Short mmCIF file of C-alpha atoms in Angstrom, two decimals:
data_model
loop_
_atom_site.label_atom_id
_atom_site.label_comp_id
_atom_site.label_asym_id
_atom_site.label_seq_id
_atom_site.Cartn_x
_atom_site.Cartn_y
_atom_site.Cartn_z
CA UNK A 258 0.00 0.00 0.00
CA UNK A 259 1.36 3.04 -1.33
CA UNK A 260 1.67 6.29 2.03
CA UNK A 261 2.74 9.60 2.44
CA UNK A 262 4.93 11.52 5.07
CA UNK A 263 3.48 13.55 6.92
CA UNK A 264 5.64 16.00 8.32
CA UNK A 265 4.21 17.85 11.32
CA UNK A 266 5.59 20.89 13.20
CA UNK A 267 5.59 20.13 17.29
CA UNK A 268 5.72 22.69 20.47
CA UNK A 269 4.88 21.81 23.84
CA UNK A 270 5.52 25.45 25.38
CA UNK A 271 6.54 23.07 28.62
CA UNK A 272 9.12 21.21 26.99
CA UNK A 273 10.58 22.57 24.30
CA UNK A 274 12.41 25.71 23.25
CA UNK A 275 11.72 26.11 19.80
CA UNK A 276 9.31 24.30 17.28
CA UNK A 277 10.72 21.20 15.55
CA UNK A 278 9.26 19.09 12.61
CA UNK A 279 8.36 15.38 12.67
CA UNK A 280 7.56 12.76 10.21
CA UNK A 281 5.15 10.20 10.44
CA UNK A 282 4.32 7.53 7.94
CA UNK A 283 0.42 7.53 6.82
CA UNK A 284 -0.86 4.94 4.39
CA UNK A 285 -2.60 6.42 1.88
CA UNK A 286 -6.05 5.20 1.20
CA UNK A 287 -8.51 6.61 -1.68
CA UNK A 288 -10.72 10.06 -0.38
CA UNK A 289 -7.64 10.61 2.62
CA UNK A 290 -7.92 13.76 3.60
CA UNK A 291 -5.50 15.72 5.92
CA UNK A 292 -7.64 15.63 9.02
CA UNK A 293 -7.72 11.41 8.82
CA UNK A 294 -3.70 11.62 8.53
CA UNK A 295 -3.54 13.59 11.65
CA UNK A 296 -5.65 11.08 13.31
CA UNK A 297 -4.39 8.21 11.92
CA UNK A 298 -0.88 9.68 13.44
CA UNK A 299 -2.91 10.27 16.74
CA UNK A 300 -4.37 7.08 16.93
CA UNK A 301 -1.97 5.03 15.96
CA UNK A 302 1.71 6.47 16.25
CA UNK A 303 1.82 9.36 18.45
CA UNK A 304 -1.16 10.42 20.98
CA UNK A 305 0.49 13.14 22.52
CA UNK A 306 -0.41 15.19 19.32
CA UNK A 307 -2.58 17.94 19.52
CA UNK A 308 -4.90 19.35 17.35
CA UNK A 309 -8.18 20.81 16.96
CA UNK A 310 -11.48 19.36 14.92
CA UNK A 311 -15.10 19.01 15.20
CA UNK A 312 -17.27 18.94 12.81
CA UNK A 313 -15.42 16.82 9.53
CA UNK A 314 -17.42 18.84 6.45
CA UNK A 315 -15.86 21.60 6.41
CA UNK A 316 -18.64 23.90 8.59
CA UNK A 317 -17.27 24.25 12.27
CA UNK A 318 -13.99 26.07 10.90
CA UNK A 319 -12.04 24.71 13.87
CA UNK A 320 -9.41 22.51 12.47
CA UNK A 321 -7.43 25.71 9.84
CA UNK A 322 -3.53 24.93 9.58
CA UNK A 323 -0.90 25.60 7.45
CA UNK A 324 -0.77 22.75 4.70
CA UNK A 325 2.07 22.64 2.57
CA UNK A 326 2.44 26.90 3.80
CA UNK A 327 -1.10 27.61 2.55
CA UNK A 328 -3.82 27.91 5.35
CA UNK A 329 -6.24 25.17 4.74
CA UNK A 330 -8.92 23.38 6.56
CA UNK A 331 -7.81 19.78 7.14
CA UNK A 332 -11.07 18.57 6.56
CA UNK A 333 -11.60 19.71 3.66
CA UNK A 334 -7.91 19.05 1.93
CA UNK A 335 -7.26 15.62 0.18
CA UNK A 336 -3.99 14.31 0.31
CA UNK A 337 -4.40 13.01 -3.09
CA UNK A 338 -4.77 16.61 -4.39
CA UNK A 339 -2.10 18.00 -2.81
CA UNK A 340 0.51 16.01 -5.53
CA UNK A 341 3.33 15.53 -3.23
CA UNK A 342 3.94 12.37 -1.03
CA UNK A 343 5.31 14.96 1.82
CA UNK A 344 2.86 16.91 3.48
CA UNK A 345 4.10 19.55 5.56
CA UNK A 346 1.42 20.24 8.45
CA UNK A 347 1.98 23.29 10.68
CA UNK A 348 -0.24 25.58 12.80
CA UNK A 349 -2.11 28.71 11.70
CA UNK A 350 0.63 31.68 11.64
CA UNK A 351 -0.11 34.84 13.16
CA UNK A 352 -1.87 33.38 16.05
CA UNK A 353 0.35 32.15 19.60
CA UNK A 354 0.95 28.35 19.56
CA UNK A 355 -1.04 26.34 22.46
CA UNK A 356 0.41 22.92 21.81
CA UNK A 357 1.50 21.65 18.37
CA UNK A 358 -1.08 22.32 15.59
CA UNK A 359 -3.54 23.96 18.63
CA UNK A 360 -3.54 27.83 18.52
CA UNK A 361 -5.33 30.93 20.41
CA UNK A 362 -8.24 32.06 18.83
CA UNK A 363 -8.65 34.17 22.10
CA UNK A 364 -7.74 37.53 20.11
CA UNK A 365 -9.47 36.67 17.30
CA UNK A 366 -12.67 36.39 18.34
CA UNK A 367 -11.98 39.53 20.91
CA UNK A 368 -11.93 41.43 17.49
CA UNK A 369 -14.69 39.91 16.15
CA UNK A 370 -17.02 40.64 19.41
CA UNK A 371 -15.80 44.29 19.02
CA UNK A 372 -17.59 44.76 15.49
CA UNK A 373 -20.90 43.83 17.35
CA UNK A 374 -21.77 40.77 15.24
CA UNK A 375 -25.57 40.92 15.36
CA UNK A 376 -28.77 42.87 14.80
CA UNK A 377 -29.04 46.03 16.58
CA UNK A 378 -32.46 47.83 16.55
CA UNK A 379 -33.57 51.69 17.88
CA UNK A 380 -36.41 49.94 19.45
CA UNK A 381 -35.09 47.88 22.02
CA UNK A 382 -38.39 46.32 22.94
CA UNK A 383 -39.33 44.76 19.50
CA UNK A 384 -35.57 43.50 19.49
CA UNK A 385 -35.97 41.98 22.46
CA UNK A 386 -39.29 40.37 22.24
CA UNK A 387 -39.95 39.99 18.13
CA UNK A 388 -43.42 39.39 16.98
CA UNK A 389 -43.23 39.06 13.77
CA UNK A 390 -40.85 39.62 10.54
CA UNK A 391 -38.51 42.10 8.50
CA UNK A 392 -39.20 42.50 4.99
CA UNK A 393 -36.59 42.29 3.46
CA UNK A 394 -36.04 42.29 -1.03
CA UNK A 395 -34.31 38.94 -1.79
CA UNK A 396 -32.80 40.37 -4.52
CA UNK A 397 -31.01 43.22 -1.86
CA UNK A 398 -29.62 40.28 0.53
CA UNK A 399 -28.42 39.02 -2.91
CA UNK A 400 -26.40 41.68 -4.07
CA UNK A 401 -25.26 42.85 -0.96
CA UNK A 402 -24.24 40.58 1.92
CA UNK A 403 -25.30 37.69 1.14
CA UNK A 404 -21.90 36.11 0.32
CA UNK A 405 -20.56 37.47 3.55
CA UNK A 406 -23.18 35.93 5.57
CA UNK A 407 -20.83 32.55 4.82
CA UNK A 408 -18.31 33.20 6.69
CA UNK A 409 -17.65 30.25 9.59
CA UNK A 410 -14.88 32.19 11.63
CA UNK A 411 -12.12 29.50 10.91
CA UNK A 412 -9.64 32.64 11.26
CA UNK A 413 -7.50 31.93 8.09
CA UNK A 414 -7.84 34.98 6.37
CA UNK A 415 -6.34 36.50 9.53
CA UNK A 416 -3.73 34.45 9.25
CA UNK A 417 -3.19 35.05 5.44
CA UNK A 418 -3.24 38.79 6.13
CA UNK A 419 0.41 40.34 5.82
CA UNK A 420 -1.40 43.60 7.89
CA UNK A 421 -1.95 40.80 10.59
CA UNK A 422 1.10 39.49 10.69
CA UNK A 423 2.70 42.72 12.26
CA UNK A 424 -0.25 44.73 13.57
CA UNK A 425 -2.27 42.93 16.32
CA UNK A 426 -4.17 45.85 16.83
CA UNK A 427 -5.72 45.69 13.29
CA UNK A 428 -9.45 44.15 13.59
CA UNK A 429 -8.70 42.11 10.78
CA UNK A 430 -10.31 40.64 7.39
CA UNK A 431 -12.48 38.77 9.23
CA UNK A 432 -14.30 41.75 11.56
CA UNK A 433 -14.23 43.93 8.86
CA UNK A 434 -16.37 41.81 6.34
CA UNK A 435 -18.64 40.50 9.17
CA UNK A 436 -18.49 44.53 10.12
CA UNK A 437 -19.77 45.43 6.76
CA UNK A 438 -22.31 42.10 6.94
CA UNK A 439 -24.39 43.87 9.29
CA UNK A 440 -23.88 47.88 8.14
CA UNK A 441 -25.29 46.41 4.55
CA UNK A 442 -28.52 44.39 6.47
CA UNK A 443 -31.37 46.56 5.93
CA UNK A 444 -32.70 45.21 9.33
CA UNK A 445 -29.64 46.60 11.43
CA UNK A 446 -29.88 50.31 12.55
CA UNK A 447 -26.70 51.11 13.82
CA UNK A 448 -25.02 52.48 11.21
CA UNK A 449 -23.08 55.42 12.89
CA UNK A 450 -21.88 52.91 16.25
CA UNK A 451 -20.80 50.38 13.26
CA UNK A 452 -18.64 53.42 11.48
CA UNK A 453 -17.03 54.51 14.66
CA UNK A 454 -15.36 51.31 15.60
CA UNK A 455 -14.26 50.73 11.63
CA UNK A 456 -12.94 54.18 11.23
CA UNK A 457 -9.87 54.32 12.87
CA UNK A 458 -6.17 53.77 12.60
CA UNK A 459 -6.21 49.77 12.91
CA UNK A 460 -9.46 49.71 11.48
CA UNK A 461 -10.61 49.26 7.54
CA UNK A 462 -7.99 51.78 6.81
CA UNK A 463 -4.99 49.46 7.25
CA UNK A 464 -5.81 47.41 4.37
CA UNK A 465 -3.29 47.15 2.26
CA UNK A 466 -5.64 45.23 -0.85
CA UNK A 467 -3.08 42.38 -0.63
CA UNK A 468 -6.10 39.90 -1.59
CA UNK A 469 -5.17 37.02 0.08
CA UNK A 470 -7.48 37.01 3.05
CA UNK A 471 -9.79 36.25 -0.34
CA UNK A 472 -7.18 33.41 -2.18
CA UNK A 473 -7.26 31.34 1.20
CA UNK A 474 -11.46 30.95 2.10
CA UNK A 475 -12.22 27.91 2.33
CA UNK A 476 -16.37 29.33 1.87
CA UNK A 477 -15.61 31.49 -0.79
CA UNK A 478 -16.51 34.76 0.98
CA UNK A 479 -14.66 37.49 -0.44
CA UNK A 480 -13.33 39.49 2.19
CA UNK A 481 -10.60 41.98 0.27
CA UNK A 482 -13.68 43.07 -1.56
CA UNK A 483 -15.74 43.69 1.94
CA UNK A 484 -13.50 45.91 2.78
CA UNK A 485 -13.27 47.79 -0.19
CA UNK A 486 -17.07 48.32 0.25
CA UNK A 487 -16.36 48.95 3.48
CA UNK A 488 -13.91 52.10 2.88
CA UNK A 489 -16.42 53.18 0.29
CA UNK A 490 -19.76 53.25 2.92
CA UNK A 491 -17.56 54.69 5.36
CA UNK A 492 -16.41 57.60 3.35
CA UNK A 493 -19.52 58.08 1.83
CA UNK A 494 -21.26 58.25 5.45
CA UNK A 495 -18.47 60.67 6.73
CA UNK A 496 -18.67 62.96 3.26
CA UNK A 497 -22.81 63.38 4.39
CA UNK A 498 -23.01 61.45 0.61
CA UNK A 499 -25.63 58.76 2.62
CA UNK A 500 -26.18 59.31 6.13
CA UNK A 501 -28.55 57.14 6.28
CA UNK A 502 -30.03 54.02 4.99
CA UNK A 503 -33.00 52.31 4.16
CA UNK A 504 -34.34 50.12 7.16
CA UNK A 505 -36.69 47.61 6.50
CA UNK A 506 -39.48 47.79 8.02
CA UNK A 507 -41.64 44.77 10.01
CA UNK A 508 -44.33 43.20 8.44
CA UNK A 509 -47.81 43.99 9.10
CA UNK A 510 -49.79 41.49 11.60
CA UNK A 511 -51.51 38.94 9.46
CA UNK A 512 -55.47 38.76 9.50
CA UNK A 513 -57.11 35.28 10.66
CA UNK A 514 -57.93 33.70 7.12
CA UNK A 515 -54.70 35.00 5.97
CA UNK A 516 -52.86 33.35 8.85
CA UNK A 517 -54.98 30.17 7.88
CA UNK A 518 -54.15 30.32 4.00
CA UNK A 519 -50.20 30.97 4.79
CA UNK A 520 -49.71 28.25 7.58
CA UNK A 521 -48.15 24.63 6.17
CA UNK A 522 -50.27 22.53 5.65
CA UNK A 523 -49.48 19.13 8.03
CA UNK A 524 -47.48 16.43 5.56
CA UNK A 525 -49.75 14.01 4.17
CA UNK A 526 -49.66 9.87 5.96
CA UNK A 527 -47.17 8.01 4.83
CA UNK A 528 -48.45 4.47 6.51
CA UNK A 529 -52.21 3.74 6.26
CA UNK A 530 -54.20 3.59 9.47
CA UNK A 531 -54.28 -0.29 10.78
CA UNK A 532 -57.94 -1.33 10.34
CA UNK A 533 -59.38 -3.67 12.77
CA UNK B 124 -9.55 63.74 13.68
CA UNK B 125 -11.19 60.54 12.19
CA UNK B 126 -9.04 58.03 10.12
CA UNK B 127 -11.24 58.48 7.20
CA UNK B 128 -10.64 62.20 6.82
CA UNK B 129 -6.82 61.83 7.44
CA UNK B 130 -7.20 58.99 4.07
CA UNK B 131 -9.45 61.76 2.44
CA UNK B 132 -6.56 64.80 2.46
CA UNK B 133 -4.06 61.97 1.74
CA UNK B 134 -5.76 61.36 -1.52
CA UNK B 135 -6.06 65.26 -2.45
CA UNK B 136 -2.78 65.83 -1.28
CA UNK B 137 -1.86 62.15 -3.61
CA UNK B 138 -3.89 63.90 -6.95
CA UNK B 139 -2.02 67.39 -6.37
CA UNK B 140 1.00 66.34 -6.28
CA UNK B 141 0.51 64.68 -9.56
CA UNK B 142 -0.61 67.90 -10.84
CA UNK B 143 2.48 69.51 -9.43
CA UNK B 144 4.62 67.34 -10.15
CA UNK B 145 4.16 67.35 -13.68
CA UNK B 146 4.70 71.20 -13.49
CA UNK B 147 7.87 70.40 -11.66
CA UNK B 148 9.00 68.39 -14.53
CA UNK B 149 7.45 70.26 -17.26
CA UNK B 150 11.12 72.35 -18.50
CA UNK B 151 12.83 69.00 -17.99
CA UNK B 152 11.19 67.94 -21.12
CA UNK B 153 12.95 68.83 -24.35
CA UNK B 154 9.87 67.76 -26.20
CA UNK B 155 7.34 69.91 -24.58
CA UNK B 156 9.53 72.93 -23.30
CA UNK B 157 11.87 73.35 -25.70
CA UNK B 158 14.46 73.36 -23.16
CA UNK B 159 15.91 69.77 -22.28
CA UNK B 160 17.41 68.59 -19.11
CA UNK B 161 20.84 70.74 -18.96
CA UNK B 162 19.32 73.60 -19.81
CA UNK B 163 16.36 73.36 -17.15
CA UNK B 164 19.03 72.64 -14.35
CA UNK B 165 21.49 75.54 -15.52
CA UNK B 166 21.66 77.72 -12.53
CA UNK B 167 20.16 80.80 -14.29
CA UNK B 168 17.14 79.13 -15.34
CA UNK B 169 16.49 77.78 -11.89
CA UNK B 170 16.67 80.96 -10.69
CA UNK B 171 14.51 82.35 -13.35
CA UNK B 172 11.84 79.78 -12.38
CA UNK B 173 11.95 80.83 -8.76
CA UNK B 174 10.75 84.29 -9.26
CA UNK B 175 7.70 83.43 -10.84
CA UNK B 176 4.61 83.42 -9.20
CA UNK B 177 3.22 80.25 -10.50
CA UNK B 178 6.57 78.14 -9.20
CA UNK B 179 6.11 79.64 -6.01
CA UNK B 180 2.66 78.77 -5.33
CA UNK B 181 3.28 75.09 -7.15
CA UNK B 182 6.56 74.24 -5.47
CA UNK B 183 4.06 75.10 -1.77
CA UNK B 184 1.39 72.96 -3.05
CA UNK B 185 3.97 70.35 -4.26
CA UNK B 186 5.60 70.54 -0.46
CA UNK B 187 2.63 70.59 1.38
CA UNK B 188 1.38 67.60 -0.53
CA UNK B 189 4.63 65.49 -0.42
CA UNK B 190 5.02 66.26 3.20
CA UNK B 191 1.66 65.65 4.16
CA UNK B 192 1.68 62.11 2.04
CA UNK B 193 4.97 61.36 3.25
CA UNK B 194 4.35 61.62 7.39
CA UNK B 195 0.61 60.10 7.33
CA UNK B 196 2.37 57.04 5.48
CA UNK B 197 5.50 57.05 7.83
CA UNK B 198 2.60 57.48 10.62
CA UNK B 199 0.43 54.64 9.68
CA UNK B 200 3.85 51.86 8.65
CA UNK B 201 5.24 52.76 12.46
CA UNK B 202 1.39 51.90 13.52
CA UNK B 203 1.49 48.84 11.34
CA UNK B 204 4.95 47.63 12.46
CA UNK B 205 5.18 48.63 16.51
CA UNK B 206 1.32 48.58 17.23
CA UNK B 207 1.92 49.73 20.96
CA UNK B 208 -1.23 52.12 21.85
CA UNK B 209 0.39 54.39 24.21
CA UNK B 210 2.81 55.78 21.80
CA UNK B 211 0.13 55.84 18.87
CA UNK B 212 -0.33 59.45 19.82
CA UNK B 213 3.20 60.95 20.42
CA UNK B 214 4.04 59.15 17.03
CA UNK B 215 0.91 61.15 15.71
CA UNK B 216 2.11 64.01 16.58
CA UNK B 217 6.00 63.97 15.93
CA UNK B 218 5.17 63.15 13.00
CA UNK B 219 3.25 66.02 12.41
CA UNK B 220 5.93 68.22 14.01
CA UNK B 221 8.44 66.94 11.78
CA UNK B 222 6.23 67.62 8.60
CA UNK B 223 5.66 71.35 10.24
CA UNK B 224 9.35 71.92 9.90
CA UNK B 225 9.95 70.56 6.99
CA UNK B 226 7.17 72.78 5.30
CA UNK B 227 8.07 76.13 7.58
CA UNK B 228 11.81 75.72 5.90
CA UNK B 229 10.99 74.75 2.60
CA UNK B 230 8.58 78.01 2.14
CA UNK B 231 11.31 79.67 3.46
CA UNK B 232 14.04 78.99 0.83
CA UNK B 233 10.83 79.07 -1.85
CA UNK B 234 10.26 82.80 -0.50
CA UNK B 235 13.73 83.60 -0.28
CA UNK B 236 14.66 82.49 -3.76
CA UNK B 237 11.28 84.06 -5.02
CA UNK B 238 12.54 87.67 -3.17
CA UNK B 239 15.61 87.91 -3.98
#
């Protein structure tokens, strides 16, 4: 049976002084993807490894690393496609190192919590206790936010930034588009709170347009170009070009028959009633 | 003053120094000016430039511009590379100082060479 080497970068911060590579011997089995190597290594060589996984499918976002120096999500990377028969496996950049392939996502999602990532209304009451929905076009989520609504937080665009890489101040691809995200939702209403925390020196305006916080999503949200939209709403809001925008508004309670006519119907019986 | 209007004056300052600068380097250019290179840079001609009006009020905006462009980059790359917030202001404003002089001196040899 034909395997691969897979050549991981280790650091226990109790043990050892500097990072080191090792290589471990996977056999290499059709649909292998990164993530099974690791645990195959885990399992069955070395358990003192450590790493960090959930979900499998590419949706949790939890197990990003550098793969052959591109940030990847294991999950989602087959070994096969990778054309080499030595896979180099080290942890995200730009983030501290836990334990081997484990990083700190503690900053990270500090910066993200700073862009307030949800729904803010002017009337706190209907936030709090919502009765019924926004109307919102489908064609406006569309066009635009929709793509940035994608985003699953696995922090690689972070750590594909070169803005990142020296500034830990900067709020980062990641804030920014989810940032935008909301200031483009017709159903969010603070507009000038969002500006304020965007507008400053570590803020949208330290984009440098690089791109590759875009090359390196493994969702296909398109962050370089959130940003751009970003600089543009935020100049245009500061210029008194649109102060405002349109909110949408909440629809209308529903009469009775309406109610009656809108509400699913129950599905139909799949297994006939038992006659006695 | 917010980031946004710092990026806003460092894109006028960016188009006018185009503008200027192409003034700057119109008598370089044989084909345009008639003059060429060595001629432009003779001494005499320099001096010629300097007293007129236009030059002086250029070779200002042309400062101005440069030196504004010039510190808000150095500003925001010593931001980028040491991001330490208690020295985000006194980097602010040193840089700011330093762009002061450098204008205050610059009009200075501009008016001088204009007066004389």
């Amino acid at each position: 049976m034909a395997a691969i080497t897979l050549r991981i970068q280790r650091f226990d911060p109790d043990r050892d002084v500097a990072p080191y590579f090792r290589d471990y011997e996977v056999p290499l089995t059709r649909g292998l993807t990164v993530l099974d190597a690791l645990l195959y290594v885990k399992e069955k060589i070395d358990g003192s490894l450590t790493l960090r996984y959930s979900c499998r499918m590419a949706i949790c976002g939890s197990c990003g690393m550098l793969i052959n120096d591109v940030p990847r999500l294991a999950c989602h990377t087959q070994v096969r496609g990778l054309e080499t028969d030595i896979i180099e496996v080290k942890p995200l950049p730009s983030y501290p190192i836990v334990k081997d392939l484990l990083t700190d996502f503690d900053s990270f999602f500090e910066k993200h919590r700073s862009i307030m990532p949800y729904t803010i209304r002017e009337d706190i009451e209907e936030l709090e206790t919502p009765e019924r929905e926004y109307i919102q076009k489908h064609d406006e989520i569309l066009e635009t936010y929709h793509q940035f609504t994608a985003c699953i937080m696995c922090g690689m665009c972070w750590s594909a930034c070169p803005v990142s890489s020296t500034d830990d101040e900067y709020l980062g691809p990641q804030a920014l588009t989810q940032s935008f995200r909301y200031i483009a939702d017709s159903r969010d209403e603070a507009l000038a709170g969002r500006i304020n925390v965007v507008d400053t020196l570590h803020g949208c305006w330290s984009c440098h347009f690089a791109g590759s916080c875009s090359h390196v999503c493994p969702k296909g949200v398109d962050p370089a170009l959130a940003i751009q939209l970003l600089k543009r709403r935020v100049l245009s809001y500061n210029l008194g070009l649109k102060k405002t925008k349109e909110v949408a508004p909440i629809a209308p309670p529903l009469k009775e028959e309406e109610a009656k006519k809108i509400a699913p119907k129950p599905p139909q019986r799949t297994i006939k009633k038992q006659m006695n | 003053m917010k980031e946004s209007t710092l990026w806003i004056i460092d894109i006028v300052a960016l188009s006018m120094l185009a503008v200027t600068l192409g003034i700057h380097l119109y008598p370089h250019s044989s084909v345009v000016s008639g003059l060429g290179i060595s001629e432009a840079l003779k001494h005499e001609s320099v001096l010629v430039r300097a007293k007129d009006p236009l030059y002086l009020i250029t070779y200002t905006v042309f400062l101005g511009s440069i030196l504004y462009h010039s510190m808000y980059r150095l500003k925001s790359m010593i931001s980028e590379v040491y991001p330490d917030k208690r020295f985000e202001k006194m980097i602010a404003y040193l840089c700011l100082a330093v762009g002061l002089t450098f204008f205050v001196y610059g009009f200075y040899i501009n008016l001088i060479a204009y007066l004389r």
